PDB file of C-alpha atoms in Angstrom:
ATOM      1  CA  MET H 116       0.203  -0.119   0.004  1.00 76.00           C
ATOM      2  CA  GLU H 117       1.396   3.439  -0.920  1.00 85.00           C
ATOM      3  CA  MET H 118       0.576   6.956   0.511  1.00 88.00           C
ATOM      4  CA  LYS H 119      -0.576   7.902  -3.506  1.00 90.00           C
ATOM      5  CA  GLN H 120      -2.850   5.074  -3.523  1.00 91.00           C
ATOM      6  CA  LEU H 121      -4.666   6.504  -0.153  1.00 92.00           C
ATOM      7  CA  ARG H 122      -4.954   9.663  -1.842  1.00 91.00           C
ATOM      8  CA  TYR H 123      -6.414   8.270  -5.029  1.00 92.00           C
ATOM      9  CA  PHE H 124      -9.056   6.312  -3.005  1.00 92.00           C
ATOM     10  CA  VAL H 125      -9.708   9.112  -0.920  1.00 92.00           C
ATOM     11  CA  ALA H 126     -10.402  11.557  -3.732  1.00 92.00           C
ATOM     12  CA  VAL H 127     -12.707   8.869  -5.887  1.00 92.00           C
ATOM     13  CA  ALA H 128     -14.449   8.511  -2.354  1.00 91.00           C
ATOM     14  CA  ARG H 129     -15.292  12.216  -2.058  1.00 91.00           C
ATOM     15  CA  GLU H 130     -16.027  12.887  -5.706  1.00 89.00           C
ATOM     16  CA  ARG H 131     -17.901   9.461  -6.332  1.00 90.00           C
ATOM     17  CA  ASN H 132     -16.673   9.696  -9.902  1.00 91.00           C
ATOM     18  CA  PHE H 133     -13.546   8.462 -11.385  1.00 92.00           C
ATOM     19  CA  SER H 134     -13.170  10.964 -14.215  1.00 91.00           C
ATOM     20  CA  ARG H 135     -13.790  13.842 -11.434  1.00 91.00           C
ATOM     21  CA  ALA H 136     -11.426  12.465  -9.151  1.00 90.00           C
ATOM     22  CA  ALA H 137      -8.895  11.759 -11.797  1.00 91.00           C
ATOM     23  CA  GLU H 138      -9.355  16.141 -12.933  1.00 90.00           C
ATOM     24  CA  ALA H 139      -8.955  16.835  -9.404  1.00 89.00           C
ATOM     25  CA  LEU H 140      -5.626  14.500  -9.162  1.00 90.00           C
ATOM     26  CA  ASN H 141      -4.364  16.045 -12.789  1.00 90.00           C
ATOM     27  CA  MET H 142      -4.048  12.355 -13.738  1.00 91.00           C
ATOM     28  CA  ALA H 143      -5.933  10.321 -16.594  1.00 92.00           C
ATOM     29  CA  GLN H 144      -8.533   8.083 -15.629  1.00 91.00           C
ATOM     30  CA  PRO H 145      -7.043   4.868 -16.606  1.00 92.00           C
ATOM     31  CA  PRO H 146      -4.000   4.772 -14.160  1.00 92.00           C
ATOM     32  CA  LEU H 147      -6.181   5.896 -11.396  1.00 91.00           C
ATOM     33  CA  SER H 148      -8.564   2.995 -12.208  1.00 92.00           C
ATOM     34  CA  ARG H 149      -5.625   0.612 -12.201  1.00 92.00           C
ATOM     35  CA  GLN H 150      -4.283   2.021  -8.812  1.00 92.00           C
ATOM     36  CA  ILE H 151      -7.678   1.425  -6.964  1.00 91.00           C
ATOM     37  CA  GLN H 152      -7.984  -1.958  -8.447  1.00 92.00           C
ATOM     38  CA  MET H 153      -4.415  -2.634  -7.141  1.00 92.00           C
ATOM     39  CA  LEU H 154      -5.181  -1.329  -3.436  1.00 91.00           C
ATOM     40  CA  GLU H 155      -8.456  -3.522  -3.421  1.00 90.00           C
ATOM     41  CA  ALA H 156      -6.815  -6.418  -4.470  1.00 91.00           C
ATOM     42  CA  GLU H 157      -4.356  -6.084  -1.590  1.00 90.00           C
ATOM     43  CA  MET H 158      -7.104  -5.260   0.735  1.00 88.00           C
ATOM     44  CA  GLY H 159      -8.680  -8.552  -0.455  1.00 89.00           C
ATOM     45  CA  ALA H 160     -12.062  -6.640  -0.646  1.00 87.00           C
ATOM     46  CA  GLU H 161     -14.228  -4.327  -3.118  1.00 91.00           C
ATOM     47  CA  LEU H 162     -13.887  -0.713  -1.730  1.00 91.00           C
ATOM     48  CA  ILE H 163     -15.897   0.738  -4.487  1.00 92.00           C
ATOM     49  CA  ASP H 164     -19.489  -0.263  -5.900  1.00 91.00           C
ATOM     50  CA  ARG H 165     -19.293   0.501  -9.326  1.00 89.00           C
ATOM     51  CA  SER H 166     -22.760  -0.607 -10.254  1.00 89.00           C
ATOM     52  CA  VAL H 167     -24.232   2.446  -9.495  1.00 87.00           C
ATOM     53  CA  ARG H 168     -24.270   6.293 -10.145  1.00 88.00           C
ATOM     54  CA  PRO H 169     -23.027   8.146  -8.558  1.00 90.00           C
ATOM     55  CA  LEU H 170     -20.571   5.429  -7.064  1.00 90.00           C
ATOM     56  CA  LYS H 171     -21.076   4.595  -3.480  1.00 90.00           C
ATOM     57  CA  LEU H 172     -18.292   2.793  -1.427  1.00 92.00           C
ATOM     58  CA  THR H 173     -18.762  -0.350  -0.061  1.00 91.00           C
ATOM     59  CA  SER H 174     -18.977  -1.241   3.864  1.00 90.00           C
ATOM     60  CA  PRO H 175     -15.376  -2.084   3.903  1.00 90.00           C
ATOM     61  CA  GLY H 176     -14.702   0.991   1.589  1.00 90.00           C
ATOM     62  CA  ARG H 177     -16.352   3.302   4.259  1.00 89.00           C
ATOM     63  CA  LEU H 178     -13.961   1.764   7.133  1.00 91.00           C
ATOM     64  CA  PHE H 179     -10.846   1.651   5.035  1.00 90.00           C
ATOM     65  CA  LEU H 180     -11.868   5.752   4.170  1.00 91.00           C
ATOM     66  CA  LYS H 181     -11.809   6.708   7.851  1.00 89.00           C
ATOM     67  CA  GLN H 182      -8.650   4.811   8.342  1.00 89.00           C
ATOM     68  CA  ALA H 183      -6.993   6.308   4.787  1.00 90.00           C
ATOM     69  CA  GLU H 184      -8.194   9.902   6.297  1.00 89.00           C
ATOM     70  CA  GLN H 185      -6.507   9.584   9.183  1.00 88.00           C
ATOM     71  CA  ILE H 186      -3.224   8.388   7.855  1.00 89.00           C
ATOM     72  CA  LEU H 187      -3.324  11.113   5.553  1.00 89.00           C
ATOM     73  CA  ASP H 188      -3.660  13.822   8.255  1.00 88.00           C
ATOM     74  CA  HIS H 189      -1.002  12.442  10.357  1.00 86.00           C
ATOM     75  CA  ALA H 190       1.318  12.552   7.459  1.00 87.00           C
ATOM     76  CA  GLU H 191       0.377  15.914   6.851  1.00 85.00           C
ATOM     77  CA  ALA H 192       0.760  16.856  10.321  1.00 83.00           C
ATOM     78  CA  THR H 193       3.790  15.593  10.366  1.00 82.00           C
ATOM     79  CA  LYS H 194       5.161  17.588   7.253  1.00 82.00           C
ATOM     80  CA  THR H 195       3.519  20.629   9.121  1.00 78.00           C
ATOM     81  CA  MET H 196       5.895  20.051  12.324  1.00 73.00           C
ATOM     82  CA  MET H 197       8.992  19.065  10.422  1.00 75.00           C
ATOM     83  CA  ARG H 198       8.766  22.574   8.345  1.00 73.00           C
ATOM     84  CA  ARG H 199       8.398  24.676  11.545  1.00 67.00           C
ATOM     85  CA  ALA H 200      11.006  22.922  12.939  1.00 63.00           C
ATOM     86  CA  ILE H 201      13.544  23.824   9.884  1.00 64.00           C
ATOM     87  CA  THR H 202      12.527  27.051   9.230  1.00 58.00           C
ATOM     88  CA  SER H 203      12.397  28.621  12.619  1.00 55.00           C
ATOM     89  CA  SER H 204      15.778  29.082  14.296  1.00 55.00           C
ATOM     90  CA  LYS H 205      13.999  28.828  17.671  1.00 63.00           C
ATOM     91  CA  ARG H 206      12.013  25.689  18.931  1.00 76.00           C
ATOM     92  CA  SER H 207       8.222  26.823  18.396  1.00 84.00           C
ATOM     93  CA  VAL H 208       5.112  25.279  20.130  1.00 92.00           C
ATOM     94  CA  VAL H 209       1.496  26.528  19.453  1.00 95.00           C
ATOM     95  CA  PHE H 210      -1.237  26.028  22.196  1.00 97.00           C
ATOM     96  CA  GLY H 211      -4.990  26.212  21.467  1.00 96.00           C
ATOM     97  CA  PHE H 212      -6.988  27.043  24.421  1.00 95.00           C
ATOM     98  CA  VAL H 213     -10.777  27.915  25.364  1.00 91.00           C
ATOM     99  CA  ALA H 214     -11.609  31.165  26.379  1.00 87.00           C
ATOM    100  CA  SER H 215     -12.894  30.150  29.866  1.00 87.00           C
ATOM    101  CA  THR H 216      -9.226  29.040  30.742  1.00 89.00           C
ATOM    102  CA  MET H 217      -8.052  32.249  30.625  1.00 87.00           C
ATOM    103  CA  TYR H 218      -9.705  33.363  33.858  1.00 86.00           C
ATOM    104  CA  GLY H 219      -8.446  30.433  35.906  1.00 89.00           C
ATOM    105  CA  ARG H 220      -4.790  29.091  36.087  1.00 92.00           C
ATOM    106  CA  PHE H 221      -3.846  29.038  32.465  1.00 94.00           C
ATOM    107  CA  PRO H 222      -2.175  32.419  32.269  1.00 95.00           C
ATOM    108  CA  ALA H 223      -0.292  31.749  35.530  1.00 95.00           C
ATOM    109  CA  LEU H 224       0.826  28.245  33.474  1.00 96.00           C
ATOM    110  CA  ILE H 225       1.634  30.391  30.378  1.00 96.00           C
ATOM    111  CA  ARG H 226       3.677  32.953  32.523  1.00 96.00           C
ATOM    112  CA  ALA H 227       5.673  30.163  34.064  1.00 96.00           C
ATOM    113  CA  PHE H 228       6.225  28.084  30.634  1.00 96.00           C
ATOM    114  CA  ARG H 229       7.905  31.147  29.161  1.00 94.00           C
ATOM    115  CA  LYS H 230      10.369  31.830  32.114  1.00 94.00           C
ATOM    116  CA  ARG H 231      11.192  28.136  32.211  1.00 93.00           C
ATOM    117  CA  ALA H 232      11.247  27.607  27.882  1.00 91.00           C
ATOM    118  CA  LEU H 233      13.447  30.710  27.524  1.00 87.00           C
ATOM    119  CA  ASP H 234      14.440  29.204  23.955  1.00 84.00           C
ATOM    120  CA  VAL H 235      10.801  28.518  22.511  1.00 88.00           C
ATOM    121  CA  GLU H 236       8.508  30.547  20.772  1.00 88.00           C
ATOM    122  CA  LEU H 237       4.842  30.477  22.077  1.00 93.00           C
ATOM    123  CA  GLN H 238       1.839  31.176  20.269  1.00 93.00           C
ATOM    124  CA  LEU H 239      -1.508  30.941  21.508  1.00 95.00           C
ATOM    125  CA  LEU H 240      -4.636  30.169  19.332  1.00 94.00           C
ATOM    126  CA  GLU H 241      -8.361  30.545  21.008  1.00 93.00           C
ATOM    127  CA  MET H 242     -10.901  27.773  19.585  1.00 90.00           C
ATOM    128  CA  SER H 243     -13.331  25.595  20.832  1.00 89.00           C
ATOM    129  CA  SER H 244     -12.462  22.209  22.730  1.00 89.00           C
ATOM    130  CA  LEU H 245     -13.662  20.248  19.053  1.00 87.00           C
ATOM    131  CA  GLU H 246     -11.900  22.915  16.901  1.00 90.00           C
ATOM    132  CA  GLN H 247      -8.729  21.682  18.938  1.00 93.00           C
ATOM    133  CA  ILE H 248      -9.130  18.147  17.872  1.00 91.00           C
ATOM    134  CA  ASN H 249      -8.501  18.857  14.476  1.00 90.00           C
ATOM    135  CA  ALA H 250      -6.129  21.392  14.876  1.00 93.00           C
ATOM    136  CA  LEU H 251      -3.738  18.711  16.822  1.00 94.00           C
ATOM    137  CA  LYS H 252      -4.232  16.186  14.072  1.00 91.00           C
ATOM    138  CA  GLU H 253      -3.423  18.716  11.364  1.00 90.00           C
ATOM    139  CA  GLY H 254      -0.241  20.019  13.267  1.00 90.00           C
ATOM    140  CA  ARG H 255      -1.845  23.510  13.427  1.00 92.00           C
ATOM    141  CA  ILE H 256      -1.316  23.436  17.400  1.00 95.00           C
ATOM    142  CA  ASP H 257       0.840  21.234  19.729  1.00 95.00           C
ATOM    143  CA  ALA H 258      -1.216  21.282  22.580  1.00 96.00           C
ATOM    144  CA  GLY H 259      -4.897  22.017  23.213  1.00 96.00           C
ATOM    145  CA  PHE H 260      -6.484  22.947  26.781  1.00 96.00           C
ATOM    146  CA  GLY H 261     -10.578  22.594  26.585  1.00 92.00           C
ATOM    147  CA  THR H 262     -13.034  21.349  28.836  1.00 89.00           C
ATOM    148  CA  GLN H 263     -14.588  18.510  26.326  1.00 85.00           C
ATOM    149  CA  ARG H 264     -14.528  14.755  26.692  1.00 83.00           C
ATOM    150  CA  PHE H 265     -13.698  13.086  23.648  1.00 82.00           C
ATOM    151  CA  ASP H 266     -11.913  10.223  22.292  1.00 83.00           C
ATOM    152  CA  ASP H 267      -9.688   9.923  19.206  1.00 88.00           C
ATOM    153  CA  PRO H 268      -6.901   7.300  18.936  1.00 88.00           C
ATOM    154  CA  ALA H 269      -4.429  10.098  17.703  1.00 90.00           C
ATOM    155  CA  ILE H 270      -4.930  12.243  20.580  1.00 93.00           C
ATOM    156  CA  ARG H 271      -3.695  11.525  24.149  1.00 92.00           C
ATOM    157  CA  ARG H 272      -5.887  13.638  26.807  1.00 92.00           C
ATOM    158  CA  VAL H 273      -4.997  14.533  30.501  1.00 93.00           C
ATOM    159  CA  LEU H 274      -7.359  15.304  32.733  1.00 94.00           C
ATOM    160  CA  LEU H 275      -5.740  18.480  34.633  1.00 95.00           C
ATOM    161  CA  ARG H 276      -8.587  18.787  37.086  1.00 93.00           C
ATOM    162  CA  GLU H 277     -12.410  19.190  38.024  1.00 94.00           C
ATOM    163  CA  GLU H 278     -13.527  22.815  38.099  1.00 93.00           C
ATOM    164  CA  ARG H 279     -16.907  23.583  40.187  1.00 94.00           C
ATOM    165  CA  MET H 280     -19.623  25.562  38.524  1.00 95.00           C
ATOM    166  CA  ILE H 281     -21.292  28.302  39.915  1.00 95.00           C
ATOM    167  CA  VAL H 282     -24.356  30.655  38.862  1.00 96.00           C
ATOM    168  CA  ALA H 283     -23.939  33.710  37.283  1.00 95.00           C
ATOM    169  CA  MET H 284     -26.986  36.212  37.630  1.00 95.00           C
ATOM    170  CA  PRO H 285     -27.949  39.774  37.276  1.00 95.00           C
ATOM    171  CA  ILE H 286     -27.045  41.636  40.678  1.00 93.00           C
ATOM    172  CA  ALA H 287     -30.648  43.028  40.894  1.00 92.00           C
ATOM    173  CA  HIS H 288     -32.244  39.059  40.819  1.00 93.00           C
ATOM    174  CA  PRO H 289     -34.005  38.283  43.895  1.00 90.00           C
ATOM    175  CA  MET H 290     -31.576  35.183  44.336  1.00 91.00           C
ATOM    176  CA  ALA H 291     -28.801  37.260  44.731  1.00 88.00           C
ATOM    177  CA  GLY H 292     -29.207  39.053  47.945  1.00 83.00           C
ATOM    178  CA  SER H 293     -27.750  35.509  49.707  1.00 85.00           C
ATOM    179  CA  ASP H 294     -24.470  33.468  50.061  1.00 85.00           C
ATOM    180  CA  GLU H 295     -26.370  30.325  50.666  1.00 91.00           C
ATOM    181  CA  PRO H 296     -25.676  27.542  47.603  1.00 94.00           C
ATOM    182  CA  LEU H 297     -28.871  27.123  45.373  1.00 94.00           C
ATOM    183  CA  PRO H 298     -30.159  24.000  44.624  1.00 95.00           C
ATOM    184  CA  LEU H 299     -29.925  22.871  40.921  1.00 95.00           C
ATOM    185  CA  SER H 300     -33.846  22.298  40.966  1.00 95.00           C
ATOM    186  CA  ARG H 301     -34.588  26.205  41.958  1.00 95.00           C
ATOM    187  CA  ILE H 302     -31.975  27.441  38.964  1.00 95.00           C
ATOM    188  CA  ALA H 303     -33.618  25.255  36.398  1.00 95.00           C
ATOM    189  CA  GLU H 304     -36.873  27.607  37.286  1.00 94.00           C
ATOM    190  CA  GLU H 305     -34.939  30.590  35.741  1.00 95.00           C
ATOM    191  CA  PRO H 306     -34.561  31.374  31.990  1.00 95.00           C
ATOM    192  CA  GLN H 307     -30.849  30.084  31.451  1.00 95.00           C
ATOM    193  CA  ILE H 308     -28.233  31.577  28.801  1.00 95.00           C
ATOM    194  CA  LEU H 309     -26.153  28.868  27.229  1.00 94.00           C
ATOM    195  CA  TYR H 310     -22.676  29.134  25.228  1.00 89.00           C
ATOM    196  CA  PRO H 311     -21.201  28.478  23.266  1.00 85.00           C
ATOM    197  CA  SER H 312     -24.181  27.923  20.617  1.00 77.00           C
ATOM    198  CA  LYS H 313     -21.675  26.145  18.183  1.00 80.00           C
ATOM    199  CA  PRO H 314     -19.858  24.300  17.478  1.00 77.00           C
ATOM    200  CA  ARG H 315     -21.321  21.493  19.422  1.00 77.00           C
ATOM    201  CA  PRO H 316     -20.710  19.634  21.590  1.00 80.00           C
ATOM    202  CA  SER H 317     -19.696  22.518  24.005  1.00 84.00           C
ATOM    203  CA  TYR H 318     -19.672  23.735  27.433  1.00 89.00           C
ATOM    204  CA  ALA H 319     -23.443  24.244  26.901  1.00 90.00           C
ATOM    205  CA  ASP H 320     -23.964  20.510  26.573  1.00 90.00           C
ATOM    206  CA  GLN H 321     -21.877  19.894  29.908  1.00 91.00           C
ATOM    207  CA  VAL H 322     -24.485  22.426  31.378  1.00 94.00           C
ATOM    208  CA  LEU H 323     -27.547  20.417  30.184  1.00 94.00           C
ATOM    209  CA  THR H 324     -26.186  17.135  30.884  1.00 93.00           C
ATOM    210  CA  VAL H 325     -25.812  18.283  35.021  1.00 94.00           C
ATOM    211  CA  PHE H 326     -29.557  19.434  34.805  1.00 95.00           C
ATOM    212  CA  HIS H 327     -30.875  16.384  33.256  1.00 95.00           C
ATOM    213  CA  ASP H 328     -28.553  13.962  35.455  1.00 94.00           C
ATOM    214  CA  HIS H 329     -30.868  15.192  38.242  1.00 94.00           C
ATOM    215  CA  GLY H 330     -33.869  14.773  36.156  1.00 95.00           C
ATOM    216  CA  LEU H 331     -34.148  18.527  35.440  1.00 94.00           C
ATOM    217  CA  THR H 332     -35.194  20.256  32.275  1.00 93.00           C
ATOM    218  CA  PRO H 333     -34.268  23.791  32.106  1.00 93.00           C
ATOM    219  CA  SER H 334     -35.886  26.825  30.130  1.00 91.00           C
ATOM    220  CA  ILE H 335     -33.293  28.099  27.590  1.00 93.00           C
ATOM    221  CA  ALA H 336     -33.447  31.697  26.937  1.00 93.00           C
ATOM    222  CA  HIS H 337     -30.501  32.472  24.760  1.00 93.00           C
ATOM    223  CA  GLU H 338     -27.628  30.416  23.359  1.00 92.00           C
ATOM    224  CA  ALA H 339     -24.953  32.832  22.847  1.00 91.00           C
ATOM    225  CA  ARG H 340     -22.090  32.743  20.399  1.00 86.00           C
ATOM    226  CA  GLU H 341     -19.540  33.332  23.103  1.00 86.00           C
ATOM    227  CA  LEU H 342     -18.634  33.698  26.425  1.00 88.00           C
ATOM    228  CA  HIS H 343     -18.413  37.502  27.036  1.00 87.00           C
ATOM    229  CA  ILE H 344     -21.673  37.352  25.254  1.00 91.00           C
ATOM    230  CA  ALA H 345     -23.362  35.435  27.423  1.00 93.00           C
ATOM    231  CA  MET H 346     -22.251  37.554  30.656  1.00 92.00           C
ATOM    232  CA  GLY H 347     -23.340  40.343  28.847  1.00 93.00           C
ATOM    233  CA  LEU H 348     -26.891  38.813  28.700  1.00 94.00           C
ATOM    234  CA  VAL H 349     -26.664  37.931  32.322  1.00 94.00           C
ATOM    235  CA  ALA H 350     -25.987  41.903  32.756  1.00 94.00           C
ATOM    236  CA  ALA H 351     -28.797  42.623  30.592  1.00 94.00           C
ATOM    237  CA  GLU H 352     -30.985  40.494  33.007  1.00 94.00           C
ATOM    238  CA  GLU H 353     -32.169  38.388  30.122  1.00 94.00           C
ATOM    239  CA  GLY H 354     -31.157  35.226  32.578  1.00 95.00           C
ATOM    240  CA  ILE H 355     -28.881  33.575  34.408  1.00 95.00           C
ATOM    241  CA  ALA H 356     -25.798  31.219  33.008  1.00 96.00           C
ATOM    242  CA  VAL H 357     -24.248  28.500  34.742  1.00 96.00           C
ATOM    243  CA  VAL H 358     -20.439  29.079  34.276  1.00 94.00           C
ATOM    244  CA  PRO H 359     -16.903  27.668  35.728  1.00 93.00           C
ATOM    245  CA  LYS H 360     -15.876  28.968  39.096  1.00 92.00           C
ATOM    246  CA  SER H 361     -12.896  30.580  37.603  1.00 90.00           C
ATOM    247  CA  LEU H 362     -15.219  33.120  36.036  1.00 88.00           C
ATOM    248  CA  GLU H 363     -15.779  34.766  39.201  1.00 86.00           C
ATOM    249  CA  ARG H 364     -12.451  36.865  38.716  1.00 82.00           C
ATOM    250  CA  LEU H 365     -14.477  38.250  35.735  1.00 78.00           C
ATOM    251  CA  ARG H 366     -15.659  41.586  37.863  1.00 79.00           C
ATOM    252  CA  MET H 367     -18.795  42.774  35.263  1.00 83.00           C
ATOM    253  CA  ASP H 368     -20.802  45.508  36.205  1.00 88.00           C
ATOM    254  CA  GLY H 369     -24.273  44.051  37.273  1.00 91.00           C
ATOM    255  CA  ILE H 370     -23.319  40.453  38.081  1.00 93.00           C
ATOM    256  CA  CYS H 371     -23.149  38.532  41.018  1.00 93.00           C
ATOM    257  CA  TYR H 372     -22.023  34.841  41.399  1.00 94.00           C
ATOM    258  CA  ARG H 373     -23.619  32.191  43.667  1.00 94.00           C
ATOM    259  CA  ALA H 374     -22.672  28.565  44.384  1.00 95.00           C
ATOM    260  CA  ILE H 375     -24.408  25.397  43.387  1.00 95.00           C
ATOM    261  CA  GLU H 376     -25.663  23.183  45.976  1.00 95.00           C
ATOM    262  CA  GLU H 377     -24.995  19.492  44.234  1.00 94.00           C
ATOM    263  CA  THR H 378     -21.869  18.961  42.883  1.00 91.00           C
ATOM    264  CA  ALA H 379     -21.702  19.923  39.498  1.00 93.00           C
ATOM    265  CA  THR H 380     -18.116  20.307  37.891  1.00 93.00           C
ATOM    266  CA  SER H 381     -16.477  20.966  34.466  1.00 92.00           C
ATOM    267  CA  PRO H 382     -13.361  18.875  33.597  1.00 92.00           C
ATOM    268  CA  ILE H 383     -10.163  20.686  32.093  1.00 94.00           C
ATOM    269  CA  PHE H 384      -8.157  18.756  30.176  1.00 94.00           C
ATOM    270  CA  MET H 385      -4.860  18.855  28.197  1.00 95.00           C
ATOM    271  CA  SER H 386      -4.703  17.253  24.917  1.00 95.00           C
ATOM    272  CA  VAL H 387      -1.547  16.272  22.870  1.00 94.00           C
ATOM    273  CA  ARG H 388      -0.989  14.227  19.697  1.00 93.00           C
ATOM    274  CA  GLN H 389       0.042  10.410  20.853  1.00 90.00           C
ATOM    275  CA  GLY H 390       3.509   9.816  21.144  1.00 88.00           C
ATOM    276  CA  ASP H 391       4.726  13.403  21.240  1.00 88.00           C
ATOM    277  CA  MET H 392       7.760  13.757  23.514  1.00 87.00           C
ATOM    278  CA  SER H 393       8.946  16.999  22.305  1.00 90.00           C
ATOM    279  CA  ARG H 394      10.825  18.846  25.029  1.00 90.00           C
ATOM    280  CA  PRO H 395       8.136  21.861  24.990  1.00 92.00           C
ATOM    281  CA  ILE H 396       5.433  19.744  25.649  1.00 93.00           C
ATOM    282  CA  CYS H 397       7.373  17.770  28.379  1.00 92.00           C
ATOM    283  CA  GLU H 398       8.422  21.560  29.983  1.00 93.00           C
ATOM    284  CA  MET H 399       4.632  22.625  29.980  1.00 94.00           C
ATOM    285  CA  LYS H 400       3.647  19.205  31.832  1.00 94.00           C
ATOM    286  CA  ASP H 401       6.948  19.801  34.239  1.00 94.00           C
ATOM    287  CA  VAL H 402       5.414  23.342  34.995  1.00 95.00           C
ATOM    288  CA  ILE H 403       1.657  22.098  35.668  1.00 96.00           C
ATOM    289  CA  CYS H 404       3.431  19.400  38.397  1.00 94.00           C
ATOM    290  CA  ASP H 405       4.979  22.296  39.638  1.00 94.00           C
ATOM    291  CA  MET H 406       2.420  24.762  40.045  1.00 95.00           C
ATOM    292  CA  TYR H 407      -0.696  22.748  40.823  1.00 94.00           C
ATOM    293  CA  PRO H 408       0.533  21.376  44.209  1.00 94.00           C
ATOM    294  CA  ARG H 409       1.300  25.072  45.105  1.00 94.00           C
ATOM    295  CA  TRP H 410      -2.508  25.859  44.091  1.00 93.00           C
ATOM    296  CA  GLY H 411      -3.893  23.263  46.523  1.00 92.00           C
ATOM    297  CA  TYR H 412      -4.371  20.834  43.555  1.00 92.00           C
ATOM    298  CA  ALA H 413      -3.323  17.189  42.699  1.00 92.00           C
ATOM    299  CA  VAL H 414      -0.531  16.567  40.321  1.00 92.00           C
ATOM    300  CA  PRO H 415      -2.590  15.372  37.347  1.00 90.00           C
ATOM    301  CA  GLU H 416      -2.264  11.328  36.576  1.00 85.00           C
ATOM    302  CA  GLY H 417      -0.318  11.067  33.245  1.00 79.00           C
ATOM    303  CA  LEU H 418       1.648  14.011  33.422  1.00 80.00           C
ATOM    304  CA  ARG H 419       4.600  12.491  35.470  1.00 68.00           C
ATOM    305  CA  ASP H 420       5.292   9.659  32.970  1.00 59.00           C
ATOM    306  CA  SER H 421       7.823  12.174  30.740  1.00 53.00           C
ATOM    307  CA  THR H 422       9.737  14.900  31.473  1.00 51.00           C
ATOM    308  CA  ALA H 423      11.728  17.419  30.226  1.00 51.00           C
ATOM    309  CA  ASP H 424      15.053  15.671  30.760  1.00 50.00           C
ATOM    310  CA  GLU H 425      13.885  12.288  29.352  1.00 49.00           C
ATOM    311  CA  ALA H 426      12.714  14.088  26.492  1.00 49.00           C
ATOM    312  CA  ASP H 427      15.991  15.909  25.960  1.00 49.00           C
ATOM    313  CA  GLY H 428      17.707  12.324  26.124  1.00 44.00           C
ATOM    314  CA  ARG H 429      19.332  12.941  29.709  1.00 34.00           C
ATOM    315  CA  GLY H 430      16.574  11.353  31.909  1.00 37.00           C
TER     316      GLY H 430
END
């Protein structure tokens, strides 16, 4: 099996037509057909149903397509990383992050990382947890800091900690006058403001899951595109919002925060490509292991398995 055969197969699968696929690949159709036939012979199965128009993938073909796309994505990510390493005079690393982490410990971790890794050029990109998955696989980022649970064989995910959820509400709200934690049943009676509205799944679905796990169906007043829009709607007395506790640091006029009586948490994950033992990634892991005990957090499992010294060949 050759990489070019994978590219040819993916092109035919997407175009659902040999002629259009050959044109997109800038090649003649006969050699394209032969390469697909050779691939099918090697796989021992018909991958494309040629008896219908437009063409359709067989059941083995659909399975093979997913694997082929993953292999090609990984190859492209590898080329991107190599180009970055060759052209840059400094080692570089790109971290993706969700907006809410900026109100928590993430900025302090970044400051500590910059002091530790003076020879590393760091770039930060704001993106959703879902967007981080493809960005990692495509090599556009080297690590992602997000809040979504997902499984992907190409990605290694480490749970850093579980952050408690709280309620943001207008300061003039009747429930704002007490410091007592609010039960979810009472919170569910108020119009809810969720964020982000897309892409999904997102933090909004985590909030809905918390309600549903307690047998509650909240009333949704708004689904905001971004966190700051949701907070603006709360300040405008359009509803209340269940948010990570770190947002208490966001001192916006007209908003106050209340604790939730039940245990409701949102996870914070660090995600990297499987097998990535590069020194910048290991240095970030070391920073987290150093800083978390100072803040009273347990050292996350899975971060002590590789250190910067080991990544540099001196461990």
